């Protein structure tokens, strides 16, 4: 992924909005690394680390809103831009895991995930 993906600001949603959008059918795309995912993640999220997103993004559904997600919102901003360039309807969840917890979003902890 090139630096240009980080220079533009993608559409942003707050964690409160993201919780509602997920309930309405949006899909969270978690772009964190495997060790971060293994510690805690959003149930039902797709784990697609940022470093593989350019090669694997076409595996994502193109008929749902995609909400990119990371720990603080910086990596996921670049991911949202990349997804939009590839024709997806994507937004970035600002402040990531920090605000998701504050908003009361559900989390799964300690679950193992096979390496990708």
PDB file of C-alpha atoms in Angstrom:
ATOM      1  CA  UNK A   1       0.000   0.000   0.000  1.00  0.00           C
ATOM      2  CA  UNK A   2       1.422   3.367  -0.925  1.00  0.00           C
ATOM      3  CA  UNK A   3       1.681   6.502   1.184  1.00  0.00           C
ATOM      4  CA  UNK A   4      -0.971   8.218  -0.937  1.00  0.00           C
ATOM      5  CA  UNK A   5      -3.623   6.127   0.815  1.00  0.00           C
ATOM      6  CA  UNK A   6      -2.833   7.970   4.040  1.00  0.00           C
ATOM      7  CA  UNK A   7      -2.893  11.529   2.677  1.00  0.00           C
ATOM      8  CA  UNK A   8      -6.610  11.674   1.900  1.00  0.00           C
ATOM      9  CA  UNK A   9      -9.258  11.538   4.577  1.00  0.00           C
ATOM     10  CA  UNK A  10     -11.812   8.809   3.881  1.00  0.00           C
ATOM     11  CA  UNK A  11     -15.412   9.063   5.042  1.00  0.00           C
ATOM     12  CA  UNK A  12     -15.455   8.561   8.822  1.00  0.00           C
ATOM     13  CA  UNK A  13     -17.966   7.138  11.257  1.00  0.00           C
ATOM     14  CA  UNK A  14     -17.808   7.224  15.023  1.00  0.00           C
ATOM     15  CA  UNK A  15     -17.866   4.023  17.029  1.00  0.00           C
ATOM     16  CA  UNK A  16     -21.445   4.755  18.113  1.00  0.00           C
ATOM     17  CA  UNK A  17     -22.442   5.020  14.438  1.00  0.00           C
ATOM     18  CA  UNK A  18     -20.414   1.884  13.609  1.00  0.00           C
ATOM     19  CA  UNK A  19     -22.220  -0.179  16.254  1.00  0.00           C
ATOM     20  CA  UNK A  20     -25.540   0.862  14.683  1.00  0.00           C
ATOM     21  CA  UNK A  21     -24.296   0.237  11.118  1.00  0.00           C
ATOM     22  CA  UNK A  22     -23.078  -3.260  12.034  1.00  0.00           C
ATOM     23  CA  UNK A  23     -26.503  -4.017  13.516  1.00  0.00           C
ATOM     24  CA  UNK A  24     -27.944  -2.886  10.151  1.00  0.00           C
ATOM     25  CA  UNK A  25     -25.683  -5.231   8.149  1.00  0.00           C
ATOM     26  CA  UNK A  26     -22.357  -3.426   7.662  1.00  0.00           C
ATOM     27  CA  UNK A  27     -19.213  -5.544   7.841  1.00  0.00           C
ATOM     28  CA  UNK A  28     -16.191  -4.630   9.963  1.00  0.00           C
ATOM     29  CA  UNK A  29     -12.840  -5.226   8.255  1.00  0.00           C
ATOM     30  CA  UNK A  30     -10.165  -5.480  10.939  1.00  0.00           C
ATOM     31  CA  UNK A  31      -6.789  -4.525   9.425  1.00  0.00           C
ATOM     32  CA  UNK A  32      -4.695  -5.137  12.552  1.00  0.00           C
ATOM     33  CA  UNK A  33      -1.970  -7.768  12.804  1.00  0.00           C
ATOM     34  CA  UNK A  34      -2.687 -11.333  13.946  1.00  0.00           C
ATOM     35  CA  UNK A  35      -1.387 -10.843  17.508  1.00  0.00           C
ATOM     36  CA  UNK A  36      -3.739  -7.857  17.939  1.00  0.00           C
ATOM     37  CA  UNK A  37      -6.690  -9.833  16.563  1.00  0.00           C
ATOM     38  CA  UNK A  38      -5.875 -12.766  18.844  1.00  0.00           C
ATOM     39  CA  UNK A  39      -6.047 -10.537  21.924  1.00  0.00           C
ATOM     40  CA  UNK A  40      -9.417  -8.971  21.139  1.00  0.00           C
ATOM     41  CA  UNK A  41     -11.666  -8.426  18.127  1.00  0.00           C
ATOM     42  CA  UNK A  42     -15.180  -7.558  17.082  1.00  0.00           C
ATOM     43  CA  UNK A  43     -17.421 -10.613  16.647  1.00  0.00           C
ATOM     44  CA  UNK A  44     -18.312 -11.179  13.001  1.00  0.00           C
ATOM     45  CA  UNK A  45     -15.480  -8.973  11.738  1.00  0.00           C
ATOM     46  CA  UNK A  46     -13.308 -10.087   8.840  1.00  0.00           C
ATOM     47  CA  UNK A  47      -9.629 -10.185   9.711  1.00  0.00           C
ATOM     48  CA  UNK A  48      -7.599  -8.907   6.767  1.00  0.00           C
ATOM     49  CA  UNK A  49      -4.296  -7.395   7.941  1.00  0.00           C
ATOM     50  CA  UNK A  50      -3.303  -4.192   6.198  1.00  0.00           C
ATOM     51  CA  UNK A  51      -0.245  -5.778   4.590  1.00  0.00           C
ATOM     52  CA  UNK A  52      -2.414  -8.304   2.678  1.00  0.00           C
ATOM     53  CA  UNK A  53      -5.389  -6.039   1.974  1.00  0.00           C
ATOM     54  CA  UNK A  54      -4.223  -4.899  -1.502  1.00  0.00           C
ATOM     55  CA  UNK A  55      -3.974  -8.512  -2.709  1.00  0.00           C
ATOM     56  CA  UNK A  56      -7.020  -9.883  -0.903  1.00  0.00           C
ATOM     57  CA  UNK A  57      -9.584  -7.069  -0.886  1.00  0.00           C
ATOM     58  CA  UNK A  58     -11.511  -8.593  -3.799  1.00  0.00           C
ATOM     59  CA  UNK A  59     -12.509 -11.418  -1.411  1.00  0.00           C
ATOM     60  CA  UNK A  60     -14.687  -8.912   0.471  1.00  0.00           C
ATOM     61  CA  UNK A  61     -18.393  -8.551  -0.338  1.00  0.00           C
ATOM     62  CA  UNK A  62     -19.241  -5.668  -2.649  1.00  0.00           C
ATOM     63  CA  UNK A  63     -22.878  -5.436  -1.585  1.00  0.00           C
ATOM     64  CA  UNK A  64     -22.366  -4.237   2.005  1.00  0.00           C
ATOM     65  CA  UNK A  65     -20.888  -1.194   3.662  1.00  0.00           C
ATOM     66  CA  UNK A  66     -17.373  -1.995   4.860  1.00  0.00           C
ATOM     67  CA  UNK A  67     -16.152  -0.358   8.063  1.00  0.00           C
ATOM     68  CA  UNK A  68     -12.375  -0.441   8.372  1.00  0.00           C
ATOM     69  CA  UNK A  69     -11.064  -0.902  11.877  1.00  0.00           C
ATOM     70  CA  UNK A  70      -7.736  -0.879  13.740  1.00  0.00           C
ATOM     71  CA  UNK A  71      -6.531   0.092  17.198  1.00  0.00           C
ATOM     72  CA  UNK A  72      -6.522   3.859  16.767  1.00  0.00           C
ATOM     73  CA  UNK A  73      -7.931   4.610  13.302  1.00  0.00           C
ATOM     74  CA  UNK A  74      -4.762   5.493  11.368  1.00  0.00           C
ATOM     75  CA  UNK A  75      -4.113   2.201   9.560  1.00  0.00           C
ATOM     76  CA  UNK A  76      -7.805   1.786   8.884  1.00  0.00           C
ATOM     77  CA  UNK A  77      -7.964   5.235   7.235  1.00  0.00           C
ATOM     78  CA  UNK A  78      -5.488   4.060   4.582  1.00  0.00           C
ATOM     79  CA  UNK A  79      -7.432   0.805   4.269  1.00  0.00           C
ATOM     80  CA  UNK A  80     -10.724   2.652   3.679  1.00  0.00           C
ATOM     81  CA  UNK A  81      -9.114   4.710   0.905  1.00  0.00           C
ATOM     82  CA  UNK A  82      -7.724   1.576  -0.731  1.00  0.00           C
ATOM     83  CA  UNK A  83     -11.120  -0.127  -0.588  1.00  0.00           C
ATOM     84  CA  UNK A  84     -12.871   2.899  -2.093  1.00  0.00           C
ATOM     85  CA  UNK A  85     -10.314   2.938  -4.945  1.00  0.00           C
ATOM     86  CA  UNK A  86     -11.279  -0.673  -5.600  1.00  0.00           C
ATOM     87  CA  UNK A  87     -14.985   0.163  -5.871  1.00  0.00           C
ATOM     88  CA  UNK A  88     -16.167  -0.720  -2.371  1.00  0.00           C
ATOM     89  CA  UNK A  89     -18.492   1.354  -0.220  1.00  0.00           C
ATOM     90  CA  UNK A  90     -16.128   1.863   2.726  1.00  0.00           C
ATOM     91  CA  UNK A  91     -15.761   4.128   5.737  1.00  0.00           C
ATOM     92  CA  UNK A  92     -13.184   4.390   8.477  1.00  0.00           C
ATOM     93  CA  UNK A  93     -14.137   4.053  12.122  1.00  0.00           C
ATOM     94  CA  UNK A  94     -12.336   6.883  13.852  1.00  0.00           C
ATOM     95  CA  UNK A  95     -10.332   6.080  16.981  1.00  0.00           C
ATOM     96  CA  UNK A  96     -10.824   2.338  16.418  1.00  0.00           C
ATOM     97  CA  UNK A  97     -10.770  -0.049  19.341  1.00  0.00           C
ATOM     98  CA  UNK A  98     -10.516   2.762  21.872  1.00  0.00           C
ATOM     99  CA  UNK A  99     -13.905   4.238  20.994  1.00  0.00           C
ATOM    100  CA  UNK A 100     -15.521   0.876  20.131  1.00  0.00           C
ATOM    101  CA  UNK A 101     -15.047  -0.141  23.771  1.00  0.00           C
ATOM    102  CA  UNK A 102     -16.408   3.192  25.028  1.00  0.00           C
ATOM    103  CA  UNK A 103     -19.455   2.849  22.738  1.00  0.00           C
ATOM    104  CA  UNK A 104     -20.212  -0.547  24.279  1.00  0.00           C
ATOM    105  CA  UNK A 105     -19.514  -2.504  21.098  1.00  0.00           C
ATOM    106  CA  UNK A 106     -19.208  -6.267  21.626  1.00  0.00           C
ATOM    107  CA  UNK A 107     -15.744  -7.847  21.756  1.00  0.00           C
ATOM    108  CA  UNK A 108     -14.325 -11.357  21.708  1.00  0.00           C
ATOM    109  CA  UNK A 109     -11.167 -11.904  23.742  1.00  0.00           C
ATOM    110  CA  UNK A 110      -8.474 -14.554  23.658  1.00  0.00           C
ATOM    111  CA  UNK A 111      -9.776 -16.449  20.623  1.00  0.00           C
ATOM    112  CA  UNK A 112      -7.115 -18.034  18.453  1.00  0.00           C
ATOM    113  CA  UNK A 113      -7.075 -17.192  14.765  1.00  0.00           C
ATOM    114  CA  UNK A 114      -5.128 -19.217  12.188  1.00  0.00           C
ATOM    115  CA  UNK A 115      -2.292 -17.265  10.537  1.00  0.00           C
ATOM    116  CA  UNK A 116      -3.050 -15.795   7.112  1.00  0.00           C
TER     117      UNK A 116
END
